């Protein structure tokens, strides 16, 4: 058997070594506390679960769903966009439901990248921007995100040669893994840059609803001219604790949405209708569950950041996302500190370099563990970090 070259081209799975060590530690009975994976520990709100149960009992939901999604779900999305961002969207031409946003993020380059085209991706960033590009036959050019620039790419530093071949630029705020947040001006600048260079601006908005301290995350579609050159990916996964359900959507430029729709009819069918009805319940329903979720992450963020501060590790508490991006102590690399924490404290964190070379020198703590485990984790850290 011979695998395709494109599989060989995928970057190595950087967490493989950590996973192996975690499995070993668990096998010897270690009580592992994992700050590793960003998968919400809280249950989905009861009214959303009820909506799914009711919908699943209705045989009308049991057939192939339409590719373009239920009109009623797209209307809910459009109305949510209007009230949340003040952005008016046409629910027919400017919104496409997805089987989780990762599905659409991965497939976008298939519609927008020819062999040897370049995709500009944030470094560090969600790995799918790069792997999707590689599997579509394109080339990913990294845009370094560093603390000095507030983890915002320096657009003037993009090499001219790469820019000439580029067709897509990815952004993601609030950011995974850096937890950086931005104001609308960053999107305005990016939109005019992408228009000038004829790029599709693709914004991954997985965390816009999880923000703290009065900060409200903008949508890229609020920027002037965005509807000509930008799309935005949303997901119910993180804000509604629905990672296993697989419901997301992409919205924005009707030309881009048209291309993504054409592609999608050839790849899969739509989102299970019962899930779309649950999605309507999430978007139209009472907002208290989301508020409680956000409040819980804020508390956990403070527990972790205050704990780290008392050990002399100062991190600015992030204004959004479910992560804290922490510089490693002097003398350590991302990898060595991750291994040190696992060996000495049975704590798992995600090494920053796993998200791109500019993530070197950081580790990512995910806030998706219960408060008491988090407190126990902070106590263990206190014993080894001085
Ligand atoms: C979790 C995550 C996603 C994927 O969300 P799904 O809708 O569950 O596929 C996309 N982008 C980022 C940055 C994420 O962290």
Short mmCIF file of C-alpha atoms and ligand atoms in Angstrom, two decimals:
data_model
loop_
_atom_site.label_atom_id
_atom_site.label_comp_id
_atom_site.label_asym_id
_atom_site.label_seq_id
_atom_site.Cartn_x
_atom_site.Cartn_y
_atom_site.Cartn_z
CA UNK A 1 0.00 0.00 0.00
CA UNK A 2 1.23 3.46 -0.84
CA UNK A 3 -0.11 6.61 0.81
CA UNK A 4 -0.33 9.90 -1.05
CA UNK A 5 2.51 12.40 -0.80
CA UNK A 6 0.17 14.98 0.66
CA UNK A 7 -0.18 12.84 3.79
CA UNK A 8 3.62 12.84 4.17
CA UNK A 9 3.58 16.62 3.87
CA UNK A 10 1.40 17.08 6.96
CA UNK A 11 3.35 18.48 9.91
CA UNK A 12 4.16 15.89 12.58
CA UNK A 13 1.64 15.59 15.37
CA UNK A 14 3.46 17.48 18.09
CA UNK A 15 1.38 16.21 20.95
CA UNK A 16 2.17 12.57 20.16
CA UNK A 17 5.07 12.44 22.64
CA UNK A 18 2.99 14.17 25.36
CA UNK A 19 0.05 11.82 24.72
CA UNK A 20 2.36 8.84 25.07
CA UNK A 21 3.70 10.16 28.40
CA UNK A 22 0.21 10.91 29.68
CA UNK A 23 -0.88 7.37 28.84
CA UNK A 24 2.20 6.03 30.68
CA UNK A 25 1.52 8.20 33.73
CA UNK A 26 -2.14 7.14 33.82
CA UNK A 27 -1.08 3.50 33.53
CA UNK A 28 1.03 3.87 36.69
CA UNK A 29 -2.04 5.32 38.42
CA UNK A 30 -1.07 9.01 38.32
CA UNK A 31 -3.85 11.51 39.08
CA UNK A 32 -3.48 13.62 35.94
CA UNK A 33 -4.90 17.15 35.81
CA UNK A 34 -5.26 18.13 32.18
CA UNK A 35 -5.18 21.75 31.08
CA UNK A 36 -4.43 20.38 27.63
CA UNK A 37 -7.44 20.10 25.38
CA UNK A 38 -9.90 22.96 24.79
CA UNK A 39 -13.07 20.93 25.16
CA UNK A 40 -15.71 22.51 27.46
CA UNK A 41 -16.46 20.38 30.54
CA UNK A 42 -19.89 21.94 31.12
CA UNK A 43 -23.11 20.35 29.83
CA UNK A 44 -25.24 21.79 27.02
CA UNK A 45 -28.21 23.86 28.29
CA UNK A 46 -31.35 21.76 28.99
CA UNK A 47 -33.58 23.73 26.59
CA UNK A 48 -31.19 22.93 23.72
CA UNK A 49 -31.10 19.23 24.65
CA UNK A 50 -34.92 19.21 24.80
CA UNK A 51 -35.13 20.81 21.36
CA UNK A 52 -32.93 18.05 19.95
CA UNK A 53 -35.00 15.30 21.61
CA UNK A 54 -38.25 16.74 20.24
CA UNK A 55 -36.75 17.19 16.79
CA UNK A 56 -35.24 13.69 16.75
CA UNK A 57 -38.73 12.25 17.46
CA UNK A 58 -40.05 13.96 14.31
CA UNK A 59 -39.52 11.68 11.29
CA UNK A 60 -39.34 14.79 9.10
CA UNK A 61 -35.77 15.24 10.42
CA UNK A 62 -34.66 11.70 9.51
CA UNK A 63 -34.00 12.22 5.81
CA UNK A 64 -31.05 13.83 4.06
CA UNK A 65 -30.83 17.43 5.23
CA UNK A 66 -30.52 20.05 2.50
CA UNK A 67 -26.99 21.22 1.65
CA UNK A 68 -27.85 24.82 2.24
CA UNK A 69 -29.45 24.26 5.64
CA UNK A 70 -32.94 24.93 6.98
CA UNK A 71 -34.17 28.43 6.03
CA UNK A 72 -35.41 28.85 9.59
CA UNK A 73 -31.92 28.14 11.01
CA UNK A 74 -30.30 30.60 8.58
CA UNK A 75 -32.89 33.19 9.62
CA UNK A 76 -31.98 32.65 13.27
CA UNK A 77 -28.33 33.16 12.40
CA UNK A 78 -29.11 36.33 10.42
CA UNK A 79 -31.20 37.73 13.24
CA UNK A 80 -28.47 36.89 15.79
CA UNK A 81 -25.91 38.69 13.60
CA UNK A 82 -28.19 41.71 13.49
CA UNK A 83 -28.74 41.96 17.22
CA UNK A 84 -25.23 40.92 18.26
CA UNK A 85 -23.10 42.84 15.74
CA UNK A 86 -25.49 45.22 13.97
CA UNK A 87 -24.62 43.41 10.73
CA UNK A 88 -27.48 42.79 8.30
CA UNK A 89 -27.12 39.48 6.42
CA UNK A 90 -29.20 37.93 3.66
CA UNK A 91 -30.08 34.52 5.09
CA UNK A 92 -30.19 32.95 1.60
CA UNK A 93 -26.95 34.15 0.04
CA UNK A 94 -24.69 35.16 2.88
CA UNK A 95 -24.95 32.27 5.37
CA UNK A 96 -24.04 28.59 5.05
CA UNK A 97 -24.52 26.15 7.98
CA UNK A 98 -21.63 23.74 8.57
CA UNK A 99 -21.08 20.35 10.22
CA UNK A 100 -19.02 22.15 12.87
CA UNK A 101 -16.88 25.09 11.82
CA UNK A 102 -13.75 22.91 11.50
CA UNK A 103 -15.39 21.25 8.50
CA UNK A 104 -15.69 24.59 6.69
CA UNK A 105 -12.31 25.87 7.85
CA UNK A 106 -10.61 22.77 6.52
CA UNK A 107 -12.47 22.87 3.20
CA UNK A 108 -12.10 26.58 2.46
CA UNK A 109 -8.72 26.18 0.70
CA UNK A 110 -10.21 23.54 -1.62
CA UNK A 111 -12.40 26.33 -3.00
CA UNK A 112 -9.83 29.13 -2.96
CA UNK A 113 -6.36 27.65 -3.39
CA UNK A 114 -4.73 26.31 -6.54
CA UNK A 115 -1.42 24.43 -6.43
CA UNK A 116 1.40 26.82 -5.45
CA UNK A 117 -1.03 29.46 -4.15
CA UNK A 118 -0.21 30.82 -0.73
CA UNK A 119 -2.42 31.02 2.35
CA UNK A 120 -1.37 33.44 5.08
CA UNK A 121 -1.87 31.84 8.47
CA UNK A 122 -1.34 33.12 12.01
CA UNK A 123 1.62 31.58 13.87
CA UNK A 124 0.84 30.33 16.47
CA UNK A 125 -2.65 29.36 15.32
CA UNK A 126 -5.32 26.71 15.08
CA UNK A 127 -3.53 23.94 13.14
CA UNK A 128 -6.36 23.38 10.64
CA UNK A 129 -5.59 26.60 8.71
CA UNK A 130 -2.25 25.11 7.73
CA UNK A 131 -3.24 21.47 7.25
CA UNK A 132 -6.25 22.45 5.13
CA UNK A 133 -3.94 24.51 2.96
CA UNK A 134 -1.40 21.71 2.56
CA UNK A 135 -4.02 19.09 1.69
CA UNK A 136 -5.47 21.45 -0.93
CA UNK A 137 -2.01 21.60 -2.53
CA UNK A 138 -1.25 25.14 -1.41
CA UNK A 139 1.54 26.58 0.64
CA UNK A 140 1.06 28.07 4.11
CA UNK A 141 3.10 31.18 4.86
CA UNK A 142 3.18 31.99 8.55
CA UNK A 143 2.42 35.41 9.99
CA UNK A 144 4.24 35.53 13.35
CA UNK A 145 2.15 36.65 16.33
CA UNK A 146 4.35 38.05 19.08
CA UNK A 147 3.58 39.79 22.38
CA UNK A 148 5.24 43.03 21.20
CA UNK A 149 2.52 43.38 18.52
CA UNK A 150 -0.31 42.27 20.78
CA UNK A 151 -0.38 38.96 18.86
CA UNK A 152 -1.61 40.80 15.75
CA UNK A 153 0.23 40.08 12.47
CA UNK A 154 2.46 42.80 11.06
CA UNK A 155 0.94 42.98 7.57
CA UNK A 156 3.85 45.09 6.27
CA UNK A 157 6.24 42.27 7.18
CA UNK A 158 4.59 39.71 4.87
CA UNK A 159 7.23 38.86 2.24
CA UNK A 160 6.35 40.45 -1.13
CA UNK A 161 6.83 37.16 -3.02
CA UNK A 162 4.39 35.36 -0.74
CA UNK A 163 1.88 38.18 -0.96
CA UNK A 164 1.86 38.00 -4.76
CA UNK A 165 0.94 34.31 -4.65
CA UNK A 166 -1.50 34.62 -1.73
CA UNK A 167 -5.24 34.06 -2.13
CA UNK A 168 -6.42 33.77 1.49
CA UNK A 169 -5.56 35.29 4.87
CA UNK A 170 -6.71 33.72 8.13
CA UNK A 171 -7.32 35.62 11.37
CA UNK A 172 -8.77 34.40 14.68
CA UNK A 173 -9.80 36.69 17.57
CA UNK A 174 -10.30 36.04 20.46
CA UNK A 175 -7.39 33.84 19.57
CA UNK A 176 -6.62 30.20 20.11
CA UNK A 177 -3.97 29.65 21.45
CA UNK A 178 -2.80 33.15 22.45
CA UNK A 179 -6.15 34.34 23.94
CA UNK A 180 -5.41 37.75 22.37
CA UNK A 181 -8.35 40.03 21.61
CA UNK A 182 -8.61 42.94 19.17
CA UNK A 183 -10.74 45.99 18.50
CA UNK A 184 -12.56 46.61 15.22
CA UNK A 185 -9.69 48.74 13.89
CA UNK A 186 -7.57 45.57 13.42
CA UNK A 187 -10.28 44.09 11.18
CA UNK A 188 -10.69 47.38 9.29
CA UNK A 189 -6.98 47.43 8.53
CA UNK A 190 -7.05 43.74 7.49
CA UNK A 191 -10.07 44.26 5.22
CA UNK A 192 -8.46 47.16 3.36
CA UNK A 193 -5.20 45.20 3.08
CA UNK A 194 -7.00 42.14 1.69
CA UNK A 195 -8.97 44.28 -0.77
CA UNK A 196 -5.78 45.95 -1.93
CA UNK A 197 -4.08 42.59 -2.50
CA UNK A 198 -7.16 40.73 -3.75
CA UNK A 199 -7.26 38.23 -0.88
CA UNK A 200 -10.16 36.46 0.79
CA UNK A 201 -10.06 37.39 4.48
CA UNK A 202 -11.27 34.43 6.53
CA UNK A 203 -11.98 35.13 10.18
CA UNK A 204 -12.45 32.30 12.66
CA UNK A 205 -14.83 33.64 15.32
CA UNK A 206 -15.10 30.53 17.52
CA UNK A 207 -14.64 32.56 20.75
CA UNK A 208 -16.38 35.91 20.14
CA UNK A 209 -19.04 35.10 22.77
CA UNK A 210 -16.61 34.18 25.53
CA UNK A 211 -15.25 37.54 26.69
CA UNK A 212 -14.67 39.19 30.05
CA UNK A 213 -14.38 42.48 31.91
CA UNK A 214 -16.89 44.29 29.69
CA UNK A 215 -14.94 43.62 26.49
CA UNK A 216 -17.22 42.85 23.52
CA UNK A 217 -15.53 41.08 20.59
CA UNK A 218 -16.21 42.55 17.15
CA UNK A 219 -17.15 40.64 13.99
CA UNK A 220 -14.94 41.08 10.93
CA UNK A 221 -18.18 41.74 9.00
CA UNK A 222 -18.59 45.01 10.92
CA UNK A 223 -15.61 46.46 9.05
CA UNK A 224 -16.38 48.69 6.05
CA UNK A 225 -16.16 46.74 2.80
CA UNK A 226 -15.93 43.34 4.54
CA UNK A 227 -18.89 41.93 2.61
CA UNK A 228 -16.79 42.27 -0.57
CA UNK A 229 -13.82 40.24 0.62
CA UNK A 230 -14.42 38.51 3.96
CA UNK A 231 -16.11 35.50 5.49
CA UNK A 232 -16.46 34.62 9.15
CA UNK A 233 -16.71 31.17 10.74
CA UNK A 234 -18.86 30.68 13.83
CA UNK A 235 -19.50 27.67 15.97
CA UNK A 236 -21.90 26.71 18.73
CA UNK A 237 -19.19 24.41 20.11
CA UNK A 238 -17.48 26.63 22.64
CA UNK A 239 -20.12 29.23 23.56
CA UNK A 240 -22.95 26.71 24.02
CA UNK A 241 -20.88 23.73 25.24
CA UNK A 242 -21.77 21.76 22.11
CA UNK A 243 -18.43 20.46 20.78
CA UNK A 244 -19.82 16.98 20.19
CA UNK A 245 -22.89 18.20 18.31
CA UNK A 246 -21.12 19.63 15.23
CA UNK A 247 -23.03 22.80 14.41
CA UNK A 248 -21.41 25.88 12.94
CA UNK A 249 -21.74 28.23 9.99
CA UNK A 250 -19.89 30.56 7.69
CA UNK A 251 -21.23 34.03 6.82
CA UNK A 252 -20.11 36.93 4.67
CA UNK A 253 -19.25 37.72 1.07
CA UNK A 254 -21.97 36.16 -1.15
CA UNK A 255 -19.37 35.38 -3.83
CA UNK A 256 -17.28 33.42 -1.36
CA UNK A 257 -20.33 31.71 0.17
CA UNK A 258 -21.43 30.67 -3.32
CA UNK A 259 -18.07 28.99 -3.94
CA UNK A 260 -18.19 27.22 -0.56
CA UNK A 261 -21.74 26.02 -1.26
CA UNK A 262 -20.73 24.57 -4.61
CA UNK A 263 -17.91 22.72 -2.95
CA UNK A 264 -20.05 21.48 -0.07
CA UNK A 265 -22.68 19.83 -2.28
CA UNK A 266 -19.88 17.56 -3.47
CA UNK A 267 -18.43 16.71 -0.07
CA UNK A 268 -21.22 15.89 2.35
CA UNK A 269 -24.86 16.60 3.05
CA UNK A 270 -26.07 19.34 5.36
CA UNK A 271 -26.29 19.42 9.15
CA UNK A 272 -28.81 16.91 10.62
CA UNK A 273 -32.12 18.84 10.71
CA UNK A 274 -32.68 17.97 14.38
CA UNK A 275 -29.34 19.62 15.20
CA UNK A 276 -30.32 22.71 13.25
CA UNK A 277 -33.52 22.91 15.30
CA UNK A 278 -31.37 22.64 18.43
CA UNK A 279 -29.21 25.42 16.96
CA UNK A 280 -32.30 27.60 16.59
CA UNK A 281 -33.10 26.93 20.27
CA UNK A 282 -29.56 28.00 21.19
CA UNK A 283 -29.56 31.24 19.17
CA UNK A 284 -33.16 32.28 19.86
CA UNK A 285 -33.26 31.03 23.45
CA UNK A 286 -32.59 32.76 26.76
CA UNK A 287 -29.02 33.98 27.13
CA UNK A 288 -28.56 33.14 30.82
CA UNK A 289 -26.78 29.86 30.17
CA UNK A 290 -24.17 31.58 28.02
CA UNK A 291 -23.79 34.28 30.69
CA UNK A 292 -23.20 31.63 33.36
CA UNK A 293 -20.68 29.85 31.14
CA UNK A 294 -18.75 33.06 30.57
CA UNK A 295 -18.84 33.91 34.28
CA UNK A 296 -17.47 30.48 35.11
CA UNK A 297 -14.57 30.86 32.68
CA UNK A 298 -13.86 34.32 34.14
CA UNK A 299 -13.64 32.85 37.63
CA UNK A 300 -11.33 30.10 36.45
CA UNK A 301 -9.21 32.60 34.51
CA UNK A 302 -8.80 34.62 37.70
CA UNK A 303 -8.01 31.55 39.80
CA UNK A 304 -5.26 30.57 37.38
CA UNK A 305 -3.86 34.05 36.71
CA UNK A 306 -3.88 35.00 40.43
CA UNK A 307 -2.23 31.69 41.27
CA UNK A 308 0.47 32.19 38.66
CA UNK A 309 1.01 35.77 39.82
CA UNK A 310 1.59 34.63 43.39
CA UNK A 311 4.37 32.41 41.99
CA UNK A 312 5.94 35.36 40.22
CA UNK A 313 4.62 34.39 36.78
CA UNK A 314 2.84 37.50 35.57
CA UNK A 315 0.29 37.06 32.80
CA UNK A 316 -2.15 39.74 31.73
CA UNK A 317 -5.59 38.15 32.32
CA UNK A 318 -7.01 37.59 28.81
CA UNK A 319 -10.20 39.42 27.79
CA UNK A 320 -11.52 36.46 25.85
CA UNK A 321 -11.31 32.75 24.86
CA UNK A 322 -11.03 29.72 27.16
CA UNK A 323 -7.23 29.78 27.33
CA UNK A 324 -4.37 31.40 29.17
CA UNK A 325 -1.12 31.73 27.20
CA UNK A 326 1.76 31.55 29.63
CA UNK A 327 5.46 32.26 29.00
CA UNK A 328 7.68 29.40 30.25
CA UNK A 329 10.25 30.06 32.99
CA UNK A 330 13.76 31.04 31.94
CA UNK A 331 15.88 28.14 30.80
CA UNK A 332 12.89 26.16 29.58
CA UNK A 333 11.43 25.58 26.12
CA UNK A 334 7.74 24.91 25.51
CA UNK A 335 8.51 21.22 25.23
CA UNK A 336 10.82 20.93 28.24
CA UNK A 337 8.43 22.86 30.49
CA UNK A 338 5.50 20.71 29.36
CA UNK A 339 7.51 17.57 30.14
CA UNK A 340 8.70 19.04 33.46
CA UNK A 341 5.11 19.78 34.56
CA UNK A 342 3.95 16.32 33.58
CA UNK A 343 6.86 14.55 35.31
CA UNK A 344 6.86 16.68 38.48
CA UNK A 345 3.18 17.53 38.98
CA UNK A 346 1.09 15.21 36.78
CA UNK A 347 -0.24 18.34 35.06
CA UNK A 348 -0.82 18.42 31.30
CA UNK A 349 -0.52 21.65 29.33
CA UNK A 350 -0.27 22.21 25.58
CA UNK A 351 3.25 23.19 24.43
CA UNK A 352 3.08 26.47 22.50
CA UNK A 353 5.36 25.35 19.67
CA UNK A 354 2.69 22.80 18.70
CA UNK A 355 0.73 25.76 17.27
CA UNK A 356 3.60 27.13 15.20
CA UNK A 357 7.24 28.17 15.67
CA UNK A 358 6.30 31.55 17.18
CA UNK A 359 4.52 29.67 19.96
CA UNK A 360 7.95 28.58 21.23
CA UNK A 361 8.51 29.84 24.77
CA UNK A 362 4.85 29.54 25.77
CA UNK A 363 2.45 26.90 27.04
CA UNK A 364 -1.33 27.02 26.75
CA UNK A 365 -3.58 26.36 29.74
CA UNK A 366 -7.17 25.51 28.85
CA UNK A 367 -9.83 26.57 31.37
CA UNK A 368 -12.10 23.63 30.57
CA UNK A 369 -11.66 21.75 33.85
CA UNK A 370 -13.73 21.94 37.04
CA UNK A 371 -12.94 24.69 39.54
CA UNK A 372 -11.70 22.30 42.24
CA UNK A 373 -9.38 20.46 39.85
CA UNK A 374 -8.13 23.82 38.65
CA UNK A 375 -7.42 24.91 42.25
CA UNK A 376 -5.67 21.62 42.92
CA UNK A 377 -3.63 22.20 39.76
CA UNK A 378 -2.59 25.67 40.93
CA UNK A 379 -1.49 24.20 44.29
CA UNK A 380 0.64 21.60 42.51
CA UNK A 381 2.20 24.32 40.35
CA UNK A 382 3.02 26.33 43.46
CA UNK A 383 5.16 23.45 44.73
CA UNK A 384 7.45 23.45 41.69
CA UNK A 385 7.38 26.96 40.20
CA UNK A 386 9.30 29.56 42.15
C1 LIG B 1 -12.58 24.77 18.68
C2 LIG B 1 -12.17 25.61 17.54
C3 LIG B 1 -12.79 25.48 16.28
C4 LIG B 1 -13.68 24.30 15.92
O1 LIG B 1 -14.95 24.40 16.28
P1 LIG B 1 -16.01 23.33 15.76
O2 LIG B 1 -17.17 24.16 15.36
O3 LIG B 1 -16.27 22.43 16.93
O4 LIG B 1 -15.46 22.57 14.60
C5 LIG B 1 -12.43 26.34 15.28
N1 LIG B 1 -11.51 27.28 15.48
C6 LIG B 1 -10.88 27.42 16.65
C7 LIG B 1 -9.85 28.48 16.81
C8 LIG B 1 -11.18 26.58 17.71
O5 LIG B 1 -10.51 26.69 18.86
#
